[in-house]
């Protein structure tokens, strides 16, 4: 997250003259004003939001393709958890699903095809503002239809899909960004013949729209960060209460559970190293508890690296790739935009999708808003 980085170079923050009192009574209002200015005028972590969009769109698309041969047994009319049972549960829980609107197989196949298309379009960033809402509806519908067949990963994907509807996740690395760039390039040499009154009205509407977009985006990214911090913090504190984590034997029992042993030989090989198992137990608890407290310093980079290794181990040793993928993508929200700009320069084909204004944002060291254009979309 780049809120702190965006506060310092912002032009709207008044500077304290030389020799003036720079005590806390004067600094606090200035910092509050700078924070409110960033909140309402500058969307932060635009690249991180784009990575979340691409990651969760791709992850859910792969998930649906992976379960394509089993779709009827999991979500369709042939599922043991029938649509009628699902509707009875919805009456008690308040959930809803588009898959239970009809029990016919053609309707289910159509919904499944639309879910695949929606996930692909969301990943590519086409008409992101509308498609993000459709993606959230798709994830919620499939999650609610087979509520007893989840592994924790789809729970996080559902939450992130809802949060991403608030963000401007199509501003970077998307088809929307490329379309905006082309429109701006085509309109550079055109002069407006409208009167000043209409031009002022359009400018005011554009400013109001940008302010609303910035506020919603920043609030959405804050909620995403808070959700991940709460998840890690609560998981770490819960582990502290257990005796098996305290004596370093928790992972030994996990590696010997038949339900989470996709490769028994590999699990037995890892279980032979008692010291490494104990170190992994203590390190897991440490990084999860410390995660919310290291986000605004350089210590977060080794912590994120350890968490990446932990989730890869969960995916391989425990056979939970959906959960691990969802957590790895969520962790990517805490990497700064300068990291993703460097990554975009390294990956030139992806870097070509950068929207108008990225060069200026790079020069200022922040993620600036795209300059207002008469025909520019919100994303």
Coordinates of C-alpha atoms in Angstrom, one line a residue:
X1 CA 0.0 0.0 0.0
X2 CA 1.3 3.4 -0.9
X3 CA -0.7 5.8 1.2
X4 CA 2.4 7.0 3.2
X5 CA 4.4 7.4 0.0
X6 CA 1.7 9.5 -1.6
X7 CA 1.4 11.9 1.4
X8 CA 5.0 13.3 1.2
X9 CA 5.2 14.6 -2.4
X10 CA 1.6 15.9 -2.6
X11 CA 1.5 19.5 -3.7
X12 CA -1.6 20.3 -1.7
X13 CA 0.2 20.0 1.6
X14 CA 1.3 23.4 2.9
X15 CA 5.0 23.6 3.9
X16 CA 6.1 25.0 7.2
X17 CA 8.2 28.2 6.7
X18 CA 11.8 28.3 8.0
X19 CA 11.9 29.3 11.7
X20 CA 8.2 28.6 12.2
X21 CA 7.0 26.4 15.0
X22 CA 6.9 22.8 13.7
X23 CA 5.5 21.2 16.9
X24 CA 2.8 18.6 17.1
X25 CA -0.2 21.1 17.2
X26 CA 0.7 22.2 13.7
X27 CA 1.9 19.0 12.2
X28 CA -1.2 17.0 13.1
X29 CA -3.7 19.1 11.2
X30 CA -1.4 19.2 8.2
X31 CA -1.1 15.4 8.2
X32 CA -4.8 15.0 8.5
X33 CA -5.4 17.4 5.6
X34 CA -2.8 15.6 3.5
X35 CA -4.4 12.3 4.2
X36 CA -7.9 13.6 3.3
X37 CA -6.4 15.1 0.1
X38 CA -4.9 11.8 -0.9
X39 CA -8.1 10.0 0.0
X40 CA -10.3 12.2 -2.2
X41 CA -8.0 13.0 -5.1
X42 CA -5.5 10.2 -5.7
X43 CA -6.2 6.5 -6.0
X44 CA -3.4 4.6 -4.3
X45 CA -2.0 1.2 -5.2
X46 CA -3.5 1.1 -8.7
X47 CA -1.0 -1.5 -9.8
X48 CA -1.7 -3.7 -6.8
X49 CA -5.4 -3.5 -7.6
X50 CA -4.7 -4.5 -11.1
X51 CA -2.7 -7.5 -9.9
X52 CA -5.6 -8.5 -7.6
X53 CA -8.0 -8.3 -10.6
X54 CA -5.7 -10.4 -12.9
X55 CA -4.9 -12.9 -10.2
X56 CA -8.4 -13.6 -8.9
X57 CA -9.9 -13.6 -12.4
X58 CA -7.3 -16.1 -13.6
X59 CA -7.5 -18.2 -10.5
X60 CA -11.3 -18.6 -10.7
X61 CA -11.1 -19.2 -14.4
X62 CA -8.6 -22.0 -13.9
X63 CA -10.8 -23.3 -11.0
X64 CA -13.9 -23.5 -13.2
X65 CA -11.9 -25.1 -16.1
X66 CA -10.4 -27.6 -13.6
X67 CA -13.9 -28.6 -12.3
X68 CA -15.5 -28.6 -15.8
X69 CA -15.8 -32.4 -16.0
X70 CA -17.3 -32.5 -12.5
X71 CA -19.5 -29.4 -12.8
X72 CA -22.8 -31.2 -12.7
X73 CA -21.9 -33.2 -9.6
X74 CA -20.8 -30.1 -7.8
X75 CA -23.1 -27.3 -8.9
X76 CA -25.6 -28.7 -11.4
X77 CA -29.0 -30.4 -11.3
X78 CA -27.3 -33.8 -10.8
X79 CA -25.5 -32.7 -7.6
X80 CA -26.4 -34.7 -4.4
X81 CA -27.0 -31.3 -2.8
X82 CA -30.0 -30.6 -5.0
X83 CA -31.2 -27.2 -6.1
X84 CA -34.3 -27.7 -3.8
X85 CA -32.0 -28.4 -0.8
X86 CA -30.0 -25.3 -1.7
X87 CA -33.1 -23.1 -1.8
X88 CA -34.2 -24.4 1.6
X89 CA -30.8 -23.5 3.0
X90 CA -31.0 -20.0 1.4
X91 CA -34.3 -19.4 3.2
X92 CA -32.5 -19.9 6.5
X93 CA -29.2 -18.2 5.7
X94 CA -30.3 -15.4 3.3
X95 CA -27.9 -16.4 0.6
X96 CA -28.9 -16.4 -3.1
X97 CA -27.6 -18.0 -6.3
X98 CA -28.4 -17.6 -9.9
X99 CA -27.8 -21.3 -10.4
X100 CA -31.0 -22.2 -8.4
X101 CA -33.3 -20.0 -10.5
X102 CA -34.0 -23.0 -12.7
X103 CA -33.4 -26.8 -12.4
X104 CA -32.9 -27.3 -16.2
X105 CA -29.6 -28.5 -17.5
X106 CA -29.4 -26.1 -20.4
X107 CA -29.8 -23.2 -18.0
X108 CA -27.0 -24.5 -15.8
X109 CA -24.7 -25.0 -18.8
X110 CA -25.4 -21.4 -20.0
X111 CA -24.6 -20.1 -16.5
X112 CA -21.4 -22.0 -16.5
X113 CA -20.4 -20.7 -19.9
X114 CA -21.2 -17.2 -18.8
X115 CA -19.1 -17.7 -15.6
X116 CA -16.1 -18.7 -17.7
X117 CA -16.5 -15.7 -20.0
X118 CA -17.0 -13.3 -17.1
X119 CA -13.9 -14.6 -15.3
X120 CA -11.8 -14.2 -18.5
X121 CA -13.1 -10.6 -19.2
X122 CA -12.5 -9.6 -15.6
X123 CA -8.9 -10.9 -15.8
X124 CA -8.4 -8.9 -19.0
X125 CA -10.0 -5.8 -17.6
X126 CA -12.7 -5.2 -20.3
X127 CA -15.4 -2.8 -19.1
X128 CA -14.1 -3.5 -15.6
X129 CA -16.6 -1.4 -13.7
X130 CA -19.5 -3.5 -14.9
X131 CA -17.7 -6.9 -15.3
X132 CA -16.4 -6.7 -11.7
X133 CA -20.0 -6.7 -10.4
X134 CA -20.8 -9.6 -12.7
X135 CA -17.7 -11.4 -11.4
X136 CA -18.8 -10.9 -7.8
X137 CA -22.2 -12.3 -8.6
X138 CA -20.7 -15.3 -10.3
X139 CA -18.4 -16.1 -7.4
X140 CA -21.2 -15.6 -4.8
X141 CA -23.6 -17.8 -6.8
X142 CA -21.1 -20.7 -7.2
X143 CA -20.0 -20.4 -3.6
X144 CA -23.5 -20.5 -2.3
X145 CA -24.6 -23.3 -4.5
X146 CA -22.0 -25.7 -3.1
X147 CA -21.5 -24.2 0.4
X148 CA -20.4 -27.6 1.9
X149 CA -17.6 -28.2 -0.7
X150 CA -15.4 -25.2 0.1
X151 CA -11.8 -25.3 1.3
X152 CA -11.3 -21.8 2.5
X153 CA -9.8 -20.4 -0.7
X154 CA -13.1 -19.6 -2.3
X155 CA -14.2 -17.8 0.9
X156 CA -11.4 -15.4 0.4
X157 CA -12.0 -15.1 -3.3
X158 CA -15.6 -14.2 -2.6
X159 CA -14.6 -11.4 -0.2
X160 CA -12.0 -10.0 -2.6
X161 CA -14.4 -10.1 -5.5
X162 CA -16.9 -8.0 -3.5
X163 CA -14.2 -5.6 -2.4
X164 CA -12.8 -5.2 -5.9
X165 CA -16.1 -3.8 -7.2
X166 CA -15.3 -0.7 -5.2
X167 CA -11.8 -0.2 -6.7
X168 CA -10.5 1.2 -9.9
X169 CA -8.8 -2.1 -10.7
X170 CA -9.0 -1.5 -14.5
X171 CA -6.8 1.6 -14.5
X172 CA -3.6 -0.4 -15.0
X173 CA -2.7 -3.4 -17.2
X174 CA -6.1 -3.8 -18.7
X175 CA -8.0 -3.5 -22.0
X176 CA -9.8 -0.5 -20.5
X177 CA -6.4 1.2 -20.0
X178 CA -5.3 0.6 -23.5
X179 CA -8.6 1.9 -24.9
X180 CA -8.2 5.0 -22.8
X181 CA -4.7 5.6 -24.1
X182 CA -5.8 5.3 -27.7
X183 CA -8.7 7.7 -27.2
X184 CA -6.5 10.2 -25.6
X185 CA -3.9 9.9 -28.4
X186 CA -6.6 10.3 -31.0
X187 CA -8.1 13.4 -29.3
X188 CA -4.9 15.3 -28.7
X189 CA -5.2 17.4 -31.9
X190 CA -8.9 18.0 -31.7
X191 CA -10.1 21.4 -30.3
X192 CA -13.4 21.7 -28.5
X193 CA -16.0 24.1 -30.0
X194 CA -18.3 24.0 -27.0
X195 CA -19.1 27.2 -25.1
X196 CA -17.4 27.9 -21.8
X197 CA -20.5 27.1 -19.7
X198 CA -20.8 23.6 -21.1
X199 CA -17.1 23.1 -20.7
X200 CA -17.2 24.2 -17.1
X201 CA -20.1 21.9 -16.4
X202 CA -18.3 18.9 -17.9
X203 CA -15.2 19.8 -15.9
X204 CA -17.2 19.9 -12.7
X205 CA -18.8 16.6 -13.4
X206 CA -15.4 15.0 -14.3
X207 CA -14.0 16.3 -11.0
X208 CA -16.9 15.0 -9.0
X209 CA -16.6 11.6 -10.7
X210 CA -12.9 11.4 -10.1
X211 CA -13.3 12.3 -6.5
X212 CA -16.0 9.6 -6.0
X213 CA -13.8 7.0 -7.8
X214 CA -10.8 7.9 -5.7
X215 CA -12.7 7.7 -2.4
X216 CA -14.3 4.3 -3.3
X217 CA -11.0 2.9 -4.6
X218 CA -9.0 3.9 -1.6
X219 CA -11.7 2.7 0.8
X220 CA -11.8 -0.6 -1.1
X221 CA -8.0 -1.1 -0.9
X222 CA -8.0 -0.2 2.8
X223 CA -10.7 -2.9 3.4
X224 CA -8.7 -5.4 1.4
X225 CA -5.6 -4.7 3.5
X226 CA -7.5 -4.8 6.7
X227 CA -9.1 -8.1 5.8
X228 CA -5.7 -9.7 5.1
X229 CA -4.3 -8.3 8.3
X230 CA -7.2 -9.6 10.3
X231 CA -6.9 -13.0 8.7
X232 CA -3.2 -13.4 9.5
X233 CA -3.4 -11.9 12.9
X234 CA -6.4 -14.1 14.0
X235 CA -4.8 -17.2 12.6
X236 CA -1.5 -16.5 14.4
X237 CA -3.2 -15.8 17.7
X238 CA -5.4 -18.9 17.4
X239 CA -2.3 -21.0 16.8
X240 CA -0.6 -19.6 19.9
X241 CA -3.4 -21.0 22.0
X242 CA -2.7 -24.6 20.8
X243 CA -0.2 -26.8 22.6
X244 CA 0.9 -28.6 19.4
X245 CA 2.1 -25.3 17.9
X246 CA 3.8 -24.4 21.1
X247 CA 5.9 -27.6 21.2
X248 CA 6.5 -27.5 17.4
X249 CA 4.7 -30.7 16.5
X250 CA 1.6 -29.3 14.7
X251 CA 3.0 -29.7 11.2
X252 CA 3.9 -33.3 12.0
X253 CA 0.3 -34.1 12.6
X254 CA -0.8 -32.2 9.5
X255 CA 1.7 -34.1 7.3
X256 CA 0.2 -37.4 8.6
X257 CA -3.5 -36.6 7.8
X258 CA -4.7 -38.8 4.9
X259 CA -7.1 -36.1 3.9
X260 CA -4.3 -33.7 3.2
X261 CA -1.7 -36.0 1.6
X262 CA -1.9 -35.8 -2.2
X263 CA 1.7 -37.2 -2.3
X264 CA 2.2 -39.4 0.7
X265 CA 5.9 -40.1 -0.1
X266 CA 6.6 -36.4 -0.2
X267 CA 4.8 -35.8 3.1
X268 CA 6.8 -38.6 4.7
X269 CA 10.0 -37.2 3.4
X270 CA 9.3 -33.8 4.9
X271 CA 8.2 -35.3 8.2
X272 CA 11.6 -37.0 8.7
X273 CA 13.2 -33.6 9.5
X274 CA 12.0 -33.0 13.0
X275 CA 14.1 -29.8 13.6
X276 CA 12.9 -28.2 10.4
X277 CA 9.3 -29.1 11.2
X278 CA 9.6 -27.4 14.6
X279 CA 11.3 -24.3 13.1
X280 CA 8.5 -24.1 10.5
X281 CA 5.9 -24.2 13.2
X282 CA 7.5 -21.4 15.2
X283 CA 8.2 -19.3 12.1
X284 CA 4.6 -19.7 10.9
X285 CA 3.2 -18.4 14.1
X286 CA 5.7 -15.6 14.3
X287 CA 5.1 -14.2 10.8
X288 CA 1.3 -14.4 11.1
X289 CA 1.2 -12.5 14.4
X290 CA 3.8 -10.0 13.2
X291 CA 2.3 -9.4 9.8
X292 CA -0.1 -6.5 10.7
X293 CA 2.8 -4.7 12.5
X294 CA 5.5 -4.8 9.7
X295 CA 3.5 -3.5 6.8
X296 CA 4.9 0.0 6.8
X297 CA 8.6 -0.9 7.0
X298 CA 11.2 -2.8 5.0
X299 CA 10.7 -5.8 7.3
X300 CA 7.5 -6.6 5.3
X301 CA 9.5 -7.9 2.4
X302 CA 11.2 -10.9 4.2
X303 CA 7.8 -11.5 5.9
X304 CA 6.0 -11.7 2.5
X305 CA 8.8 -13.9 1.2
X306 CA 8.3 -16.4 4.1
X307 CA 4.5 -16.3 3.6
X308 CA 5.0 -17.0 -0.1
X309 CA 7.1 -20.1 0.8
X310 CA 4.5 -21.2 3.4
X311 CA 1.6 -21.0 0.9
X312 CA 3.6 -22.8 -1.8
X313 CA 4.2 -25.6 0.8
X314 CA 0.5 -25.7 1.6
X315 CA -0.4 -26.0 -2.0
X316 CA 2.1 -28.9 -2.7
X317 CA 2.1 -30.8 0.6
X318 CA -1.5 -30.4 1.6
X319 CA -3.1 -30.2 -1.9
X320 CA -4.9 -26.9 -1.4
X321 CA -3.9 -24.9 -4.5
X322 CA -7.0 -22.7 -4.5
X323 CA -6.5 -21.5 -0.9
X324 CA -2.7 -21.0 -1.4
X325 CA -3.3 -19.1 -4.7
X326 CA -5.9 -16.8 -3.1
X327 CA -3.6 -16.0 -0.2
X328 CA -0.6 -15.3 -2.4
X329 CA -2.6 -12.9 -4.6
X330 CA -3.9 -11.2 -1.5
X331 CA -0.4 -10.7 -0.2
X332 CA 0.5 -9.0 -3.5
X333 CA -1.7 -6.0 -2.4
X334 CA 1.1 -4.9 0.0
X335 CA 3.8 -4.5 -2.6
X336 CA 4.4 -0.9 -3.7
X337 CA 3.6 0.4 -7.1
X338 CA 7.2 1.1 -7.9
X339 CA 7.8 -2.7 -7.8
X340 CA 5.0 -3.3 -10.3
X341 CA 6.3 -0.4 -12.5
X342 CA 9.7 -2.1 -12.6
X343 CA 8.0 -5.4 -13.3
X344 CA 6.0 -3.8 -16.2
X345 CA 9.2 -2.4 -17.7
X346 CA 10.8 -5.8 -17.5
X347 CA 7.7 -7.4 -19.2
X348 CA 7.4 -5.2 -22.2
X349 CA 4.3 -6.8 -23.7
X350 CA 2.4 -6.1 -20.4
X351 CA 3.9 -2.7 -20.1
X352 CA 2.4 -1.6 -23.4
X353 CA -1.0 -1.6 -21.7
X354 CA -0.1 1.2 -19.4
X355 CA -2.7 4.0 -19.5
X356 CA -2.2 7.7 -20.2
X357 CA -0.6 9.5 -17.4
X358 CA 1.7 6.6 -16.3
X359 CA 4.8 8.4 -17.4
X360 CA 3.9 11.4 -15.3
X361 CA 3.0 9.2 -12.4
X362 CA 6.4 7.4 -12.6
X363 CA 8.2 10.7 -12.7
X364 CA 6.5 11.9 -9.5
X365 CA 6.9 8.5 -7.8
X366 CA 3.1 8.0 -7.4
X367 CA 0.1 6.6 -9.2
X368 CA -1.6 9.7 -10.6
X369 CA -5.0 9.9 -12.0
X370 CA -5.5 9.8 -15.7
X371 CA -6.0 13.4 -17.1
X372 CA -9.7 14.1 -17.7
X373 CA -10.9 13.6 -21.2
X374 CA -14.4 14.3 -22.6
X375 CA -14.8 10.7 -23.8
X376 CA -12.9 8.9 -21.1
X377 CA -14.5 6.2 -19.1
X378 CA -14.1 5.8 -15.4
X379 CA -11.8 2.9 -16.0

